[in-house]
């Protein structure tokens, strides 16, 4: 499989009055062509920060301290703003978290399409714009005649999410990144969006990277799952493998907590304890205060991400040479 995007040792922080929030700490992963990768973790674990650092869209108090993001032989973190502009949307498009709120309530949907091409220096005629926007709106299974002339407030949450996906597809990117594409939607609408993304991936040969706090959504759509805990990547695995055989104690807890509805409730264990503060994260393994299998070394030494024979990569001392995790 062809590696399309390679993130190595990415480190990003936020500057706040009290110090620095260590939101992305030494995160590395690879994205393969025509696959869907899910970045999964609980709220405030640093999922959006990874996406924003990769795409250089961090808020003003965010800083990238280290790392590379390789795409087609270039480091996206090093290229000029001008070069980045040629890659954004045309090669890599992003639908940020809560993007629905960024739709301008005073502008019709077609005007959002016009703004997008203008922002990228493209001069299509009015007819061409309408034709291309209609094509994308149809692709997300909406009716262009009504939707393009509607104002955002006339559309439901699910329709707005489809419009945002259509907008992101306008310049036919190779990689589509979506931050929480299904949150804040009802269960049925969520299922439709997941179905739509599956269909787009198949039809357009597009590569998807999406963020979700819901591992069940990841299970539906992703080929590979990256589990984030406290700003660190703790497990990276093919989806089937992660459900069959989760390795990291945190991943096991996550999977356990969704063995829902038909499972024997007495066997379901929520993960005890609270997520770590990223202002003063725990030393060594950031999961150690919550881990039932904690050892002395875990409090002192951060576990490296190691590759196991199953294809899984895991950052846990239990799986290092001589460990007894496998
Ligand atoms: P959610 O699921 O709630 O969207 P997330 O996993 O995407 O969460 P991030 O938004 O990446 O998490 O946040 C990671 C950490 O960085 C959190 O502790 C959060 O409070 C903090 N953070 C995020 N944005 C900022 C900011 N602009 N300034 C300061 N801290 C921030
Ligand atoms: Fe638990 Fe130690 Fe593994 Fe961290 S490194 S998950 S504390 S066993
Ligand atoms: Mg987020």
Coordinates of C-alpha atoms and ligand atoms in Angstrom, one line a residue:
X1 CA 0.0 0.0 0.0
X2 CA 1.2 3.5 -0.9
X3 CA 2.0 5.8 2.0
X4 CA 0.4 9.2 1.1
X5 CA 1.0 11.2 4.2
X6 CA 3.6 10.6 6.9
X7 CA 3.4 12.4 10.3
X8 CA 6.6 12.0 12.3
X9 CA 7.3 13.1 15.9
X10 CA 4.7 15.9 15.8
X11 CA 4.7 18.1 18.9
X12 CA 2.4 21.0 19.5
X13 CA 1.5 23.1 22.5
X14 CA -0.8 26.0 23.4
X15 CA 0.5 29.0 25.3
X16 CA -1.7 29.9 28.2
X17 CA -1.3 32.2 31.2
X18 CA -0.5 29.2 33.5
X19 CA 2.2 27.7 31.2
X20 CA 2.0 25.4 28.2
X21 CA -0.7 22.8 27.3
X22 CA 1.2 19.8 25.9
X23 CA -1.6 18.9 23.5
X24 CA 0.3 16.8 20.9
X25 CA 3.4 15.0 22.2
X26 CA 5.6 13.1 19.7
X27 CA 2.8 11.7 17.5
X28 CA 3.8 9.7 14.5
X29 CA 1.6 7.8 12.0
X30 CA 1.3 7.0 8.3
X31 CA -1.8 7.4 6.1
X32 CA -2.1 5.0 3.2
X33 CA -3.7 5.8 -0.1
X34 CA -7.5 5.1 -0.5
X35 CA -7.9 4.1 3.2
X36 CA -9.9 5.7 6.0
X37 CA -8.1 6.4 9.2
X38 CA -9.8 7.4 12.4
X39 CA -8.2 9.4 15.2
X40 CA -10.0 8.3 18.3
X41 CA -9.9 9.5 21.9
X42 CA -11.9 11.1 24.7
X43 CA -12.7 14.8 24.8
X44 CA -9.6 17.1 25.3
X45 CA -7.2 14.2 24.4
X46 CA -5.7 16.3 21.6
X47 CA -7.4 14.9 18.5
X48 CA -8.2 18.3 16.9
X49 CA -4.7 19.6 17.8
X50 CA -3.1 16.9 15.7
X51 CA -5.3 17.8 12.7
X52 CA -4.7 21.5 13.2
X53 CA -1.0 21.1 13.5
X54 CA -0.8 18.9 10.4
X55 CA -2.8 21.4 8.4
X56 CA -1.2 24.5 10.0
X57 CA -4.5 25.7 11.2
X58 CA -3.8 26.0 14.9
X59 CA -5.3 29.0 16.7
X60 CA -2.9 32.0 17.4
X61 CA -1.7 30.6 20.8
X62 CA -0.8 27.2 19.3
X63 CA 2.8 26.4 18.4
X64 CA 4.3 23.5 16.6
X65 CA 7.5 22.6 18.4
X66 CA 8.8 19.7 16.4
X67 CA 7.9 17.2 13.7
X68 CA 7.4 16.7 10.0
X69 CA 4.3 16.1 7.8
X70 CA 5.5 14.6 4.6
X71 CA 3.3 14.7 1.5
X72 CA 4.6 14.1 -2.0
X73 CA 8.2 14.6 -0.9
X74 CA 7.5 17.9 0.9
X75 CA 7.2 18.7 4.5
X76 CA 3.9 20.6 4.9
X77 CA 5.3 22.2 8.1
X78 CA 8.2 23.8 6.2
X79 CA 6.8 24.9 2.8
X80 CA 5.8 28.5 2.3
X81 CA 2.3 29.8 2.9
X82 CA 2.0 30.2 -0.9
X83 CA 3.0 26.5 -1.6
X84 CA 0.6 25.5 1.2
X85 CA -2.2 27.4 -0.5
X86 CA -1.8 25.3 -3.7
X87 CA -2.1 22.1 -1.6
X88 CA -5.0 23.1 0.6
X89 CA -8.4 22.2 -0.8
X90 CA -6.8 21.1 -4.2
X91 CA -4.9 18.2 -2.6
X92 CA -5.9 18.1 1.1
X93 CA -9.2 19.5 2.2
X94 CA -10.4 19.9 5.8
X95 CA -13.8 20.1 7.4
X96 CA -13.0 21.5 10.9
X97 CA -14.8 20.6 14.1
X98 CA -18.1 22.5 14.4
X99 CA -17.6 23.9 10.9
X100 CA -21.4 24.3 10.6
X101 CA -21.1 27.3 12.8
X102 CA -18.7 28.9 10.3
X103 CA -21.4 28.9 7.5
X104 CA -22.3 32.6 7.1
X105 CA -26.0 32.9 8.0
X106 CA -26.4 35.9 5.6
X107 CA -25.0 34.1 2.6
X108 CA -26.7 31.5 0.4
X109 CA -24.9 28.2 0.0
X110 CA -23.9 29.0 -3.6
X111 CA -22.1 32.0 -2.3
X112 CA -20.0 29.8 0.1
X113 CA -18.9 27.9 -3.0
X114 CA -18.0 31.2 -4.8
X115 CA -16.0 32.3 -1.7
X116 CA -14.1 29.1 -1.7
X117 CA -12.9 29.3 -5.3
X118 CA -12.1 33.0 -4.9
X119 CA -10.0 32.2 -1.8
X120 CA -8.0 29.8 -4.0
X121 CA -7.5 32.3 -6.8
X122 CA -9.8 30.3 -9.2
X123 CA -11.9 32.2 -11.7
X124 CA -14.7 30.0 -12.9
X125 CA -17.6 31.6 -14.8
X126 CA -20.9 31.8 -13.0
X127 CA -22.2 28.8 -15.1
X128 CA -19.2 26.7 -14.4
X129 CA -19.4 27.4 -10.7
X130 CA -23.1 26.4 -10.6
X131 CA -22.4 23.3 -12.6
X132 CA -19.5 22.2 -10.5
X133 CA -21.2 23.1 -7.2
X134 CA -24.3 21.2 -8.3
X135 CA -22.3 18.1 -9.2
X136 CA -20.7 18.1 -5.7
X137 CA -24.1 18.7 -4.0
X138 CA -25.5 15.8 -5.9
X139 CA -22.6 13.7 -4.8
X140 CA -23.6 14.2 -1.2
X141 CA -27.2 13.3 -2.1
X142 CA -28.8 16.7 -1.8
X143 CA -30.9 18.5 -4.4
X144 CA -28.8 21.4 -5.9
X145 CA -31.8 23.4 -7.0
X146 CA -33.1 23.9 -3.5
X147 CA -29.8 23.7 -1.5
X148 CA -27.6 26.1 -3.5
X149 CA -30.2 28.8 -3.2
X150 CA -30.9 28.2 0.5
X151 CA -29.5 30.0 3.5
X152 CA -27.7 27.9 6.1
X153 CA -30.6 28.3 8.6
X154 CA -33.0 26.7 6.2
X155 CA -31.0 23.4 6.3
X156 CA -31.0 20.7 9.0
X157 CA -27.8 19.8 10.8
X158 CA -27.3 16.7 8.6
X159 CA -27.8 18.8 5.4
X160 CA -25.3 21.4 6.6
X161 CA -22.8 18.7 7.2
X162 CA -23.3 17.3 3.7
X163 CA -22.9 20.8 2.3
X164 CA -19.6 21.2 4.1
X165 CA -18.4 17.9 2.7
X166 CA -19.5 19.0 -0.8
X167 CA -17.6 22.3 -0.3
X168 CA -14.5 20.4 0.7
X169 CA -14.8 18.2 -2.4
X170 CA -15.1 21.2 -4.7
X171 CA -11.5 21.2 -5.9
X172 CA -11.3 17.4 -5.9
X173 CA -8.8 16.8 -3.2
X174 CA -7.0 13.5 -2.7
X175 CA -7.2 13.6 1.0
X176 CA -10.3 14.7 3.0
X177 CA -9.9 15.4 6.7
X178 CA -13.0 15.6 8.8
X179 CA -13.0 16.6 12.5
X180 CA -16.0 15.0 14.3
X181 CA -18.1 14.8 11.1
X182 CA -21.0 13.0 13.0
X183 CA -21.0 14.6 16.4
X184 CA -24.1 16.8 17.3
X185 CA -26.2 14.8 14.9
X186 CA -28.9 12.3 15.8
X187 CA -28.1 8.6 15.4
X188 CA -30.0 8.2 12.1
X189 CA -28.3 11.2 10.5
X190 CA -25.0 10.0 11.8
X191 CA -25.5 6.7 10.1
X192 CA -26.4 8.5 6.8
X193 CA -23.2 10.6 7.0
X194 CA -21.1 7.5 7.6
X195 CA -22.8 5.7 4.7
X196 CA -22.1 8.8 2.5
X197 CA -18.4 8.9 3.4
X198 CA -18.0 5.2 2.7
X199 CA -19.6 5.8 -0.7
X200 CA -17.4 8.8 -1.5
X201 CA -14.3 6.9 -0.5
X202 CA -15.2 4.1 -2.9
X203 CA -16.4 6.2 -5.8
X204 CA -13.8 9.0 -5.7
X205 CA -10.8 6.9 -4.5
X206 CA -10.3 9.5 -1.8
X207 CA -8.3 9.0 1.3
X208 CA -10.1 9.9 4.5
X209 CA -8.7 11.0 7.9
X210 CA -11.4 11.6 10.4
X211 CA -11.6 12.4 14.1
X212 CA -14.2 11.0 16.4
X213 CA -14.6 10.5 20.2
X214 CA -16.8 7.6 19.3
X215 CA -15.0 4.3 18.6
X216 CA -18.2 2.8 17.3
X217 CA -18.2 5.4 14.5
X218 CA -14.6 4.6 13.8
X219 CA -15.5 0.9 13.6
X220 CA -18.0 1.6 10.9
X221 CA -15.9 3.7 8.6
X222 CA -12.2 3.2 9.3
X223 CA -9.6 0.8 8.0
X224 CA -7.1 1.9 10.6
X225 CA -7.6 3.3 14.1
X226 CA -5.2 5.6 15.9
X227 CA -6.0 5.8 19.6
X228 CA -5.0 9.1 21.3
X229 CA -4.6 9.4 25.1
X230 CA -3.4 12.6 26.8
X231 CA -1.9 14.0 23.7
X232 CA 0.0 10.8 22.8
X233 CA -0.6 8.1 20.3
X234 CA -1.0 5.0 22.3
X235 CA -2.2 2.4 19.8
X236 CA -2.3 2.3 16.0
X237 CA -4.0 -0.8 14.5
X238 CA -6.1 -2.1 11.6
X239 CA -9.8 -1.8 12.8
X240 CA -10.6 -5.5 12.8
X241 CA -7.5 -6.2 14.9
X242 CA -8.2 -3.5 17.4
X243 CA -11.6 -4.9 18.2
X244 CA -10.5 -8.5 18.2
X245 CA -7.3 -8.0 20.1
X246 CA -6.8 -4.5 21.7
X247 CA -3.4 -4.2 23.2
X248 CA -3.0 -1.0 25.2
X249 CA -4.8 -1.0 28.6
X250 CA -6.6 2.3 27.6
X251 CA -7.8 0.8 24.3
X252 CA -9.0 -2.3 26.1
X253 CA -11.0 0.1 28.4
X254 CA -12.4 1.9 25.5
X255 CA -13.5 -1.2 23.7
X256 CA -14.9 -2.6 26.9
X257 CA -17.0 0.5 27.5
X258 CA -18.8 0.1 24.1
X259 CA -19.4 -3.6 24.4
X260 CA -22.8 -2.2 25.0
X261 CA -26.5 -3.0 24.8
X262 CA -26.5 -6.7 24.3
X263 CA -23.5 -7.4 26.5
X264 CA -23.6 -8.5 30.1
X265 CA -23.7 -5.2 31.8
X266 CA -21.9 -6.6 34.9
X267 CA -18.8 -7.2 32.7
X268 CA -18.7 -3.6 31.4
X269 CA -16.1 -1.5 33.1
X270 CA -15.7 2.2 32.6
X271 CA -12.1 3.3 32.9
X272 CA -11.7 4.6 36.5
X273 CA -10.1 8.0 37.1
X274 CA -10.0 11.2 35.1
X275 CA -8.2 12.2 31.9
X276 CA -4.9 13.9 32.6
X277 CA -4.2 17.6 32.7
X278 CA -2.2 18.5 29.7
X279 CA -0.8 21.5 31.6
X280 CA 1.0 19.2 34.0
X281 CA 0.8 15.8 32.4
X282 CA 1.8 12.7 34.4
X283 CA 5.4 11.7 34.1
X284 CA 6.4 8.6 32.1
X285 CA 3.3 7.0 30.6
X286 CA 0.5 9.5 30.7
X287 CA -2.0 6.8 31.4
X288 CA -0.2 5.4 34.5
X289 CA -2.4 7.0 37.2
X290 CA -5.4 5.1 35.7
X291 CA -3.8 1.9 34.6
X292 CA -4.5 -1.3 36.5
X293 CA -1.3 -2.8 35.2
X294 CA 1.0 0.0 36.1
X295 CA 4.7 -0.9 36.9
X296 CA 7.5 1.2 38.4
X297 CA 9.0 2.0 35.0
X298 CA 5.7 3.4 33.8
X299 CA 5.9 6.4 36.2
X300 CA 9.4 7.3 35.0
X301 CA 9.9 6.3 31.4
X302 CA 7.6 7.2 28.5
X303 CA 6.9 4.0 26.5
X304 CA 8.0 4.2 22.9
X305 CA 5.6 3.1 20.1
X306 CA 6.7 -0.4 19.1
X307 CA 5.5 -2.5 16.2
X308 CA 4.1 -6.0 17.1
X309 CA 3.9 -9.0 14.8
X310 CA 0.1 -8.5 14.5
X311 CA 0.6 -5.2 12.6
X312 CA -0.4 -3.2 15.7
X313 CA 1.8 -0.4 17.0
X314 CA 1.5 0.2 20.8
X315 CA 3.1 2.5 23.3
X316 CA 3.1 0.5 26.5
X317 CA 6.0 -1.0 28.6
X318 CA 4.1 -4.3 28.7
X319 CA 4.9 -4.9 25.0
X320 CA 8.6 -4.0 25.0
X321 CA 11.2 -6.7 24.6
X322 CA 11.0 -9.0 27.6
X323 CA 7.5 -7.6 28.5
X324 CA 4.6 -10.0 29.0
X325 CA 1.8 -8.1 27.1
X326 CA 1.6 -10.3 24.0
Ligands
LIG1 P1 -12.8 17.3 21.8 O1 -13.2 15.9 21.6 O2 -13.5 18.0 22.9 O3 -12.9 18.1 20.5 P2 -9.9 17.1 21.3 O4 -9.5 15.7 21.6 O5 -10.1 17.5 19.9 O6 -11.2 17.4 22.2 P3 -8.2 19.3 21.6 O7 -9.2 20.3 21.2 O8 -7.1 19.0 20.6 O9 -8.8 18.0 22.0 O10 -7.5 19.9 22.9 C1 -6.4 19.3 23.5 C2 -6.0 20.1 24.7 O11 -5.6 21.4 24.4 C3 -7.2 20.2 25.7 O12 -6.6 20.2 27.0 C4 -7.7 21.6 25.4 O13 -8.3 22.2 26.5 C5 -6.5 22.3 25.0 N1 -6.7 23.4 24.0 C6 -7.3 23.3 22.8 N2 -7.4 24.5 22.2 C7 -6.7 25.4 23.0 C8 -6.4 26.7 22.9 N3 -6.7 27.4 21.8 N4 -5.8 27.3 23.9 C9 -5.4 26.6 25.0 N5 -5.7 25.3 25.2 C10 -6.3 24.7 24.2
LIG2 FE1 -0.1 0.9 31.9 FE2 2.5 1.1 32.1 FE3 1.4 0.3 29.8 FE4 1.2 2.8 30.6 S1 3.1 1.8 30.0 S2 -0.4 1.6 29.8 S3 1.0 2.5 32.8 S4 1.3 -0.8 31.7
LIG3 MG1 -11.7 18.2 18.9

